[in-house]
mmCIF file of C-alpha atoms and ligand atoms in Angstrom:
data_model
loop_
_atom_site.group_PDB
_atom_site.id
_atom_site.type_symbol
_atom_site.label_atom_id
_atom_site.label_comp_id
_atom_site.label_asym_id
_atom_site.label_seq_id
_atom_site.Cartn_x
_atom_site.Cartn_y
_atom_site.Cartn_z
ATOM 1 C CA MET A 296 177.850 -5.985 112.903
ATOM 2 C CA SER A 297 175.550 -8.890 110.924
ATOM 3 C CA GLN A 298 177.418 -11.869 109.026
ATOM 4 C CA PRO A 299 177.509 -11.678 105.211
ATOM 5 C CA THR A 300 175.082 -14.287 104.411
ATOM 6 C CA THR A 301 173.957 -13.166 100.745
ATOM 7 C CA LYS A 302 174.168 -16.248 98.182
ATOM 8 C CA ALA A 303 176.306 -14.746 94.677
ATOM 9 C CA ASP A 304 173.209 -15.538 92.813
ATOM 10 C CA ASN A 305 170.962 -12.918 94.467
ATOM 11 C CA ILE A 306 174.423 -10.385 94.541
ATOM 12 C CA ASP A 307 172.615 -7.770 91.917
ATOM 13 C CA THR A 308 176.063 -6.709 90.550
ATOM 14 C CA SER A 309 174.418 -4.162 88.740
ATOM 15 C CA LYS A 310 173.270 -1.253 91.742
ATOM 16 C CA ILE A 311 176.877 -1.882 92.895
ATOM 17 C CA PRO A 312 180.000 1.154 92.036
ATOM 18 C CA ASP A 313 182.523 -0.418 89.422
ATOM 19 C CA VAL A 314 185.729 -0.037 91.222
ATOM 20 C CA THR A 315 188.282 -1.301 88.675
ATOM 21 C CA ASN A 316 191.398 0.471 87.121
ATOM 22 C CA LEU A 317 191.711 2.124 89.800
ATOM 23 C CA THR A 318 195.063 4.533 90.867
ATOM 24 C CA ALA A 319 196.868 5.619 94.003
ATOM 25 C CA SER A 320 194.695 8.972 93.893
ATOM 26 C CA THR A 321 191.043 7.373 92.354
ATOM 27 C CA ILE A 322 190.912 4.108 95.046
ATOM 28 C CA THR A 323 190.149 5.812 97.824
ATOM 29 C CA GLU A 324 186.531 7.351 96.830
ATOM 30 C CA SER A 325 185.969 4.735 94.957
ATOM 31 C CA VAL A 326 186.523 2.440 98.333
ATOM 32 C CA HIS A 327 183.574 5.424 99.977
ATOM 33 C CA LEU A 328 181.544 4.661 97.553
ATOM 34 C CA ILE A 329 181.409 1.292 97.833
ATOM 35 C CA ASN A 330 180.628 1.110 101.064
ATOM 36 C CA SER A 331 177.986 3.866 101.140
ATOM 37 C CA SER A 332 175.497 2.179 100.955
ATOM 38 C CA CYS A 333 175.869 0.723 104.600
ATOM 39 C CA PRO A 334 172.815 1.500 106.652
ATOM 40 C CA ASN A 335 173.794 2.165 109.301
ATOM 41 C CA GLU A 336 174.994 6.073 109.065
ATOM 42 C CA ARG A 337 177.412 5.640 111.900
ATOM 43 C CA SER A 338 179.446 2.527 110.842
ATOM 44 C CA LYS A 339 179.014 4.686 107.482
ATOM 45 C CA PHE A 340 181.105 7.223 108.995
ATOM 46 C CA ILE A 341 183.432 5.927 110.889
ATOM 47 C CA PHE A 342 184.630 3.770 107.768
ATOM 48 C CA LYS A 343 185.332 6.337 106.176
ATOM 49 C CA SER A 344 187.044 8.580 107.792
ATOM 50 C CA LEU A 345 189.191 5.193 108.848
ATOM 51 C CA VAL A 346 189.334 4.220 105.294
ATOM 52 C CA GLN A 347 190.306 7.389 104.215
ATOM 53 C CA HIS A 348 193.344 7.352 107.153
ATOM 54 C CA LEU A 349 194.944 4.840 106.228
ATOM 55 C CA HIS A 350 194.979 5.403 102.686
ATOM 56 C CA ASP A 351 196.484 8.761 103.680
ATOM 57 C CA PHE A 352 199.218 7.065 105.728
ATOM 58 C CA VAL A 353 200.520 5.067 103.264
ATOM 59 C CA ARG A 354 200.150 6.992 100.463
ATOM 60 C CA GLU A 355 202.118 10.143 102.701
ATOM 61 C CA THR A 356 204.479 7.307 104.182
ATOM 62 C CA ASN A 357 205.279 5.788 100.641
ATOM 63 C CA LEU A 358 205.121 2.244 102.656
ATOM 64 C CA THR A 359 206.784 -0.637 101.120
ATOM 65 C CA THR A 360 205.322 -4.379 101.508
ATOM 66 C CA GLU A 361 207.745 -5.046 103.714
ATOM 67 C CA GLU A 362 206.905 -2.594 106.419
ATOM 68 C CA TRP A 363 203.104 -3.666 105.641
ATOM 69 C CA MET A 364 204.302 -7.482 106.337
ATOM 70 C CA THR A 365 206.203 -6.158 109.709
ATOM 71 C CA ALA A 366 203.037 -4.756 110.888
ATOM 72 C CA ILE A 367 200.455 -7.695 110.323
ATOM 73 C CA HIS A 368 203.226 -9.605 111.541
ATOM 74 C CA PHE A 369 203.081 -7.362 114.739
ATOM 75 C CA LEU A 370 199.350 -7.579 114.210
ATOM 76 C CA THR A 371 198.939 -11.191 114.819
ATOM 77 C CA ASP A 372 201.498 -12.039 117.431
ATOM 78 C CA THR A 373 199.030 -9.292 119.620
ATOM 79 C CA GLY A 374 196.573 -10.883 118.805
ATOM 80 C CA LYS A 375 197.923 -14.085 119.839
ATOM 81 C CA LYS A 376 200.159 -12.832 123.286
ATOM 82 C CA SER A 377 196.548 -11.529 123.943
ATOM 83 C CA SER A 378 194.401 -13.961 126.086
ATOM 84 C CA ASP A 379 191.158 -14.174 128.884
ATOM 85 C CA LEU A 380 194.181 -12.694 131.562
ATOM 86 C CA ARG A 381 195.963 -10.880 129.145
ATOM 87 C CA GLN A 382 195.086 -7.919 126.563
ATOM 88 C CA GLU A 383 197.455 -7.118 124.326
ATOM 89 C CA PHE A 384 195.439 -4.631 122.176
ATOM 90 C CA ILE A 385 194.202 -2.296 124.769
ATOM 91 C CA LEU A 386 198.299 -2.589 126.314
ATOM 92 C CA LEU A 387 199.224 -1.519 122.611
ATOM 93 C CA SER A 388 196.198 1.422 122.299
ATOM 94 C CA ASP A 389 197.520 2.424 126.102
ATOM 95 C CA THR A 390 201.090 2.565 124.720
ATOM 96 C CA LEU A 391 199.885 4.685 121.524
ATOM 97 C CA GLY A 392 198.060 7.230 123.599
ATOM 98 C CA VAL A 393 194.469 6.223 122.465
ATOM 99 C CA SER A 394 193.043 5.072 125.327
ATOM 100 C CA THR A 395 193.914 8.502 126.951
ATOM 101 C CA LEU A 396 193.084 10.039 123.492
ATOM 102 C CA ILE A 397 189.361 8.262 123.849
ATOM 103 C CA ASP A 398 189.144 9.202 127.769
ATOM 104 C CA ILE A 399 190.131 12.540 127.199
ATOM 105 C CA LEU A 400 186.879 13.061 124.502
ATOM 106 C CA ASN A 401 184.742 10.241 126.729
ATOM 107 C CA ASN A 402 184.972 11.789 130.457
ATOM 108 C CA ALA A 403 185.665 15.657 129.813
ATOM 109 C CA LYS A 404 184.931 17.330 133.373
ATOM 110 C CA PRO A 405 183.630 20.546 134.298
ATOM 111 C CA PRO A 406 186.146 22.798 135.887
ATOM 112 C CA GLY A 407 186.713 22.419 139.572
ATOM 113 C CA ALA A 408 186.119 18.902 139.226
ATOM 114 C CA THR A 409 188.574 16.451 139.601
ATOM 115 C CA GLU A 410 189.460 14.772 135.943
ATOM 116 C CA ALA A 411 189.623 11.579 135.186
ATOM 117 C CA THR A 412 192.236 8.844 133.866
ATOM 118 C CA VAL A 413 192.914 5.246 132.389
ATOM 119 C CA LEU A 414 191.353 2.670 134.085
ATOM 120 C CA GLY A 415 194.242 0.778 132.839
ATOM 121 C CA PRO A 416 194.277 -2.929 133.325
ATOM 122 C CA PHE A 417 194.531 -4.300 137.414
ATOM 123 C CA PHE A 418 191.109 -3.216 138.240
ATOM 124 C CA THR A 419 189.198 -6.573 139.682
ATOM 125 C CA GLU A 420 185.606 -6.753 141.115
ATOM 126 C CA ASP A 421 185.978 -8.539 143.755
ATOM 127 C CA ALA A 422 187.567 -5.885 146.965
ATOM 128 C CA HIS A 423 186.473 -6.305 149.975
ATOM 129 C CA ASP A 424 184.127 -3.701 152.395
ATOM 130 C CA VAL A 425 186.853 -1.417 154.091
ATOM 131 C CA PRO A 426 185.202 1.048 156.784
ATOM 132 C CA SER A 427 186.128 4.314 156.675
ATOM 133 C CA GLY A 428 189.762 4.377 158.261
ATOM 134 C CA GLU A 429 190.774 0.997 157.960
ATOM 135 C CA SER A 430 193.404 -0.504 155.695
ATOM 136 C CA ILE A 431 193.065 -1.962 151.826
ATOM 137 C CA ALA A 432 196.918 -3.552 152.402
ATOM 138 C CA SER A 433 198.246 -6.157 154.732
ATOM 139 C CA GLU A 434 201.211 -5.535 156.854
ATOM 140 C CA GLY A 435 204.569 -5.989 155.467
ATOM 141 C CA LYS A 436 202.973 -4.929 151.211
ATOM 142 C CA GLY A 437 204.421 -1.914 151.600
ATOM 143 C CA ASP A 438 205.685 1.322 152.913
ATOM 144 C CA TYR A 439 202.931 2.856 155.175
ATOM 145 C CA LEU A 440 200.446 5.417 153.724
ATOM 146 C CA TYR A 441 197.440 7.381 155.790
ATOM 147 C CA VAL A 442 194.890 8.610 152.567
ATOM 148 C CA HIS A 443 192.302 10.912 153.615
ATOM 149 C CA GLY A 444 190.050 13.796 152.431
ATOM 150 C CA ARG A 445 186.499 14.364 150.987
ATOM 151 C CA VAL A 446 184.469 13.661 147.929
ATOM 152 C CA THR A 447 182.129 16.550 147.481
ATOM 153 C CA ASP A 448 180.464 18.102 144.353
ATOM 154 C CA THR A 449 181.664 20.758 142.397
ATOM 155 C CA LYS A 450 179.810 23.075 145.090
ATOM 156 C CA GLY A 451 181.899 22.127 147.610
ATOM 157 C CA ASN A 452 179.094 19.861 149.265
ATOM 158 C CA GLY A 453 179.820 16.454 150.681
ATOM 159 C CA VAL A 454 178.849 13.215 148.892
ATOM 160 C CA PRO A 455 177.419 11.147 151.422
ATOM 161 C CA GLY A 456 177.169 7.187 150.370
ATOM 162 C CA ALA A 457 179.860 7.271 147.622
ATOM 163 C CA VAL A 458 181.955 4.690 147.906
ATOM 164 C CA ILE A 459 185.012 5.287 146.488
ATOM 165 C CA GLU A 460 186.888 1.527 144.799
ATOM 166 C CA THR A 461 190.957 2.122 144.636
ATOM 167 C CA TRP A 462 193.437 -0.637 144.276
ATOM 168 C CA GLU A 463 197.715 -0.235 144.130
ATOM 169 C CA THR A 464 200.519 -2.278 143.481
ATOM 170 C CA ASP A 465 202.453 -3.497 146.681
ATOM 171 C CA GLY A 466 205.744 -2.410 147.552
ATOM 172 C CA HIS A 467 207.080 -4.393 145.042
ATOM 173 C CA GLY A 468 205.564 -3.046 141.652
ATOM 174 C CA LEU A 469 203.147 -6.061 141.461
ATOM 175 C CA TYR A 470 199.246 -5.565 141.322
ATOM 176 C CA ASP A 471 197.750 -9.116 143.369
ATOM 177 C CA ASN A 472 196.614 -10.175 140.598
ATOM 178 C CA GLN A 473 199.928 -10.219 138.966
ATOM 179 C CA TYR A 474 200.910 -12.722 141.771
ATOM 180 C CA PRO A 475 199.784 -16.247 139.777
ATOM 181 C CA ASN A 476 198.920 -17.412 143.719
ATOM 182 C CA ARG A 477 196.480 -14.983 144.033
ATOM 183 C CA ASP A 478 194.344 -16.092 147.522
ATOM 184 C CA GLY A 479 191.756 -13.055 147.252
ATOM 185 C CA PRO A 480 192.286 -8.681 147.117
ATOM 186 C CA GLU A 481 194.675 -7.368 147.940
ATOM 187 C CA CYS A 482 196.463 -3.719 148.293
ATOM 188 C CA ARG A 483 193.040 -2.790 146.803
ATOM 189 C CA GLY A 484 189.215 -1.823 149.159
ATOM 190 C CA ARG A 485 185.823 -0.597 148.618
ATOM 191 C CA ILE A 486 185.687 1.960 150.848
ATOM 192 C CA LEU A 487 182.235 3.863 151.732
ATOM 193 C CA VAL A 488 182.743 7.854 152.797
ATOM 194 C CA LYS A 489 180.795 9.102 156.038
ATOM 195 C CA PRO A 490 177.619 11.273 155.749
ATOM 196 C CA ASP A 491 179.614 14.264 155.390
ATOM 197 C CA GLY A 492 181.768 13.269 152.644
ATOM 198 C CA ASN A 493 185.344 13.231 154.405
ATOM 199 C CA TYR A 494 186.671 9.608 153.811
ATOM 200 C CA SER A 495 190.290 8.127 155.434
ATOM 201 C CA TYR A 496 192.439 4.266 154.893
ATOM 202 C CA ARG A 497 194.963 3.058 155.515
ATOM 203 C CA ALA A 498 197.401 1.652 152.317
ATOM 204 C CA VAL A 499 200.873 1.323 151.245
ATOM 205 C CA VAL A 500 203.016 3.995 149.581
ATOM 206 C CA PRO A 501 202.306 3.390 145.973
ATOM 207 C CA VAL A 502 205.983 2.491 143.651
ATOM 208 C CA PRO A 503 206.127 3.284 139.768
ATOM 209 C CA TYR A 504 205.693 -0.038 137.955
ATOM 210 C CA PRO A 505 206.874 -1.470 134.197
ATOM 211 C CA ILE A 506 203.174 -1.705 132.205
ATOM 212 C CA PRO A 507 203.635 -6.214 130.647
ATOM 213 C CA GLY A 508 206.996 -5.932 128.258
ATOM 214 C CA ASP A 509 207.432 -9.284 127.426
ATOM 215 C CA GLY A 510 205.104 -9.318 124.913
ATOM 216 C CA PRO A 511 204.478 -7.461 121.044
ATOM 217 C CA VAL A 512 204.238 -3.880 122.642
ATOM 218 C CA GLY A 513 207.211 -4.070 124.470
ATOM 219 C CA LYS A 514 209.198 -5.030 121.772
ATOM 220 C CA MET A 515 207.780 -2.107 119.688
ATOM 221 C CA ILE A 516 208.352 0.031 122.792
ATOM 222 C CA ASN A 517 211.542 -0.904 122.586
ATOM 223 C CA HIS A 518 212.008 -0.245 119.240
ATOM 224 C CA LEU A 519 211.047 3.225 119.222
ATOM 225 C CA ASN A 520 213.870 3.977 122.404
ATOM 226 C CA ARG A 521 211.317 4.730 125.388
ATOM 227 C CA HIS A 522 210.834 2.782 128.406
ATOM 228 C CA ILE A 523 207.744 0.669 129.825
ATOM 229 C CA TYR A 524 207.518 2.692 133.030
ATOM 230 C CA ARG A 525 204.091 4.097 134.624
ATOM 231 C CA PRO A 526 204.898 6.751 137.527
ATOM 232 C CA ALA A 527 203.871 5.763 140.861
ATOM 233 C CA HIS A 528 200.539 6.002 141.050
ATOM 234 C CA LEU A 529 197.077 4.861 143.566
ATOM 235 C CA HIS A 530 194.012 4.286 141.536
ATOM 236 C CA ALA A 531 190.516 5.402 141.628
ATOM 237 C CA MET A 532 186.829 4.555 141.408
ATOM 238 C CA ILE A 533 184.579 7.001 142.789
ATOM 239 C CA LYS A 534 180.570 5.693 142.248
ATOM 240 C CA ALA A 535 178.258 7.645 144.075
ATOM 241 C CA GLU A 536 174.364 8.578 143.395
ATOM 242 C CA GLY A 537 173.378 11.684 141.119
ATOM 243 C CA PHE A 538 176.657 12.314 139.922
ATOM 244 C CA GLU A 539 179.154 10.560 137.201
ATOM 245 C CA THR A 540 181.100 7.450 138.434
ATOM 246 C CA LEU A 541 184.868 9.239 138.011
ATOM 247 C CA THR A 542 187.552 7.151 137.523
ATOM 248 C CA THR A 543 190.577 8.705 137.836
ATOM 249 C CA ALA A 544 194.286 8.242 139.557
ATOM 250 C CA LEU A 545 196.701 9.901 142.783
ATOM 251 C CA TYR A 546 200.031 10.510 141.190
ATOM 252 C CA VAL A 547 203.170 10.993 143.165
ATOM 253 C CA ASN A 548 204.739 14.381 143.117
ATOM 254 C CA GLY A 549 208.174 13.534 142.429
ATOM 255 C CA ASP A 550 208.562 10.529 140.152
ATOM 256 C CA LYS A 551 210.815 10.608 137.760
ATOM 257 C CA PHE A 552 208.799 8.612 136.051
ATOM 258 C CA LEU A 553 205.986 11.858 136.389
ATOM 259 C CA GLY A 554 206.654 13.112 133.165
ATOM 260 C CA SER A 555 207.303 10.534 130.936
ATOM 261 C CA ASP A 556 204.680 7.728 131.813
ATOM 262 C CA ALA A 557 204.084 5.375 129.362
ATOM 263 C CA VAL A 558 200.702 5.216 128.426
ATOM 264 C CA PHE A 559 200.543 9.174 129.165
ATOM 265 C CA GLY A 560 198.103 8.912 131.696
ATOM 266 C CA VAL A 561 199.421 11.447 133.441
ATOM 267 C CA LYS A 562 197.751 15.532 134.762
ATOM 268 C CA THR A 563 199.018 17.421 136.873
ATOM 269 C CA SER A 564 195.520 18.230 138.438
ATOM 270 C CA LEU A 565 196.288 14.376 139.463
ATOM 271 C CA ALA A 566 199.740 14.588 140.999
ATOM 272 C CA VAL A 567 199.759 14.923 144.299
ATOM 273 C CA ASP A 568 202.863 15.833 147.155
ATOM 274 C CA LEU A 569 203.194 12.835 150.179
ATOM 275 C CA LYS A 570 203.805 14.318 153.664
ATOM 276 C CA GLN A 571 205.922 12.558 155.366
ATOM 277 C CA VAL A 572 204.605 12.033 159.036
ATOM 278 C CA ASP A 573 207.615 11.787 161.880
ATOM 279 C CA ASP A 574 205.538 11.454 165.139
ATOM 280 C CA VAL A 575 204.815 7.491 165.567
ATOM 281 C CA LYS A 576 201.955 8.828 167.709
ATOM 282 C CA VAL A 577 199.840 9.479 164.895
ATOM 283 C CA THR A 578 201.136 6.317 162.939
ATOM 284 C CA LYS A 579 199.701 4.289 165.919
ATOM 285 C CA ALA A 580 196.729 6.632 166.797
ATOM 286 C CA ARG A 581 195.229 5.916 162.869
ATOM 287 C CA GLY A 582 196.008 1.682 163.243
ATOM 288 C CA PHE A 583 199.406 1.512 161.652
ATOM 289 C CA PRO A 584 200.319 -2.029 163.083
ATOM 290 C CA ARG A 585 204.043 -0.520 164.112
ATOM 291 C CA ALA A 586 204.972 2.719 165.663
ATOM 292 C CA ILE A 587 206.811 3.940 162.669
ATOM 293 C CA PRO A 588 207.890 7.161 160.397
ATOM 294 C CA HIS A 589 204.923 7.197 157.156
ATOM 295 C CA LYS A 590 203.173 9.195 153.870
ATOM 296 C CA GLU A 591 200.413 11.055 154.144
ATOM 297 C CA LEU A 592 198.334 11.537 150.979
ATOM 298 C CA HIS A 593 194.718 14.554 151.529
ATOM 299 C CA PHE A 594 192.613 14.964 148.271
ATOM 300 C CA ASP A 595 189.276 15.552 148.017
ATOM 301 C CA PHE A 596 187.926 14.344 145.236
ATOM 302 C CA ILE A 597 185.862 16.609 143.262
ATOM 303 C CA MET A 598 182.429 14.824 141.597
ATOM 304 C CA ALA A 599 180.586 15.701 138.433
ATOM 305 C CA THR A 600 176.966 15.545 137.579
ATOM 306 C CA PRO A 601 176.219 14.023 134.253
ATOM 307 C CA GLU A 602 174.587 17.714 133.303
ATOM 308 C CA GLU A 603 178.067 19.333 134.293
ATOM 309 C CA GLY A 604 179.830 16.479 132.471
ATOM 310 C CA ALA A 605 177.769 16.361 129.845
ATOM 311 C CA ILE A 606 178.265 20.550 129.198
ATOM 312 C CA ALA A 607 182.267 19.819 129.070
ATOM 313 C CA ARG A 608 182.188 17.217 127.001
ATOM 314 C CA GLN A 609 179.782 19.357 124.005
ATOM 315 C CA LYS A 610 182.215 22.622 124.916
ATOM 316 C CA LEU A 611 185.317 20.048 123.948
ATOM 317 C CA SER A 612 183.633 18.417 121.028
ATOM 318 C CA SER A 613 183.168 21.856 119.805
ATOM 319 C CA THR A 614 186.112 23.567 120.089
ATOM 320 C CA TRP A 615 187.886 20.458 118.284
ATOM 321 C CA SER A 616 185.063 20.637 115.562
ATOM 322 C CA LYS A 617 185.783 24.693 115.357
ATOM 323 C CA ALA A 618 189.702 23.188 114.634
HETATM 324 C C1 BEZ B 13 197.749 1.003 134.894
HETATM 325 O O1 BEZ B 13 197.766 1.382 135.620
HETATM 326 O O2 BEZ B 13 197.606 0.244 136.043
HETATM 327 C C2 BEZ B 13 197.959 -0.035 133.531
HETATM 328 C C3 BEZ B 13 197.643 1.330 132.641
HETATM 329 C C4 BEZ B 13 197.012 0.916 131.970
HETATM 330 C C5 BEZ B 13 198.635 0.488 131.537
HETATM 331 C C6 BEZ B 13 198.567 0.148 131.936
HETATM 332 C C7 BEZ B 13 198.988 -0.543 133.486
HETATM 333 FE FE1 FE B 14 197.962 1.004 137.649
#
């Protein structure tokens, strides 16, 4: 947005709509009118809708001055809690379902393709390359999990050259970047799939964890009598030439928070069963250091091309605008 640089002397007020003597029913149209000379059509449209919804909200709730001040203080605290390391506004958007709604509209996939879900705040750019079959987690970070499957297109052809960025919490429910003394990437890696699209890696069994609850958003969640937990999941971001980047996550069936994710990110197509593998010879053959039972997760990621994605989004927005 450009800075307001116009000096008082240079403003021709005769061209500006009069906005005096407003009532609760005329104020909305007047604000629309005064905003209507905005040269950017998209901004004009967005502000018109924003003002309309805000005013309708205030009228509908008959909002008191005290309640509005509570909201102002809450937003001020949200800003104060935010820093380069912590984004409380994104957490607010996540916990009110806005992030997931924006994700649904912007990342719709064609039938058969793997669905997308929210990225979350714990992705980092510094994951190491991990050869297919190797481990993203150091020994002792959690219970053993073997992850494998294929990356394909919607017709079932393998996608050679695809890269899976994956990240998860350790067995304590913390991402590496939540530890103050982080000295490098842990429980995250970048896996290059094999030429036939197959991939595998060793990881740890994901566990449910709380989103940061020590700020204003945590207070809001408490006030709403909700919990702050996400069900156990493994994040994945898959990039391949000729395909849309797929940002998704796999959720563990049986997790008690699967149906009530604090950030609304769960889709049942992304929920997987973890298979118990008791044959410790298999554990060793898969490269785990200790001969103990482990869990296995099998999942095929099905990628959409930009054309397929565009058709899916077009279809979604046409059902939306008809509603
Ligand atoms: C996550 O899954 O990492 C996440 C997503 C949204 C908010 C907090 C955490
Ligand atoms: Fe997560």
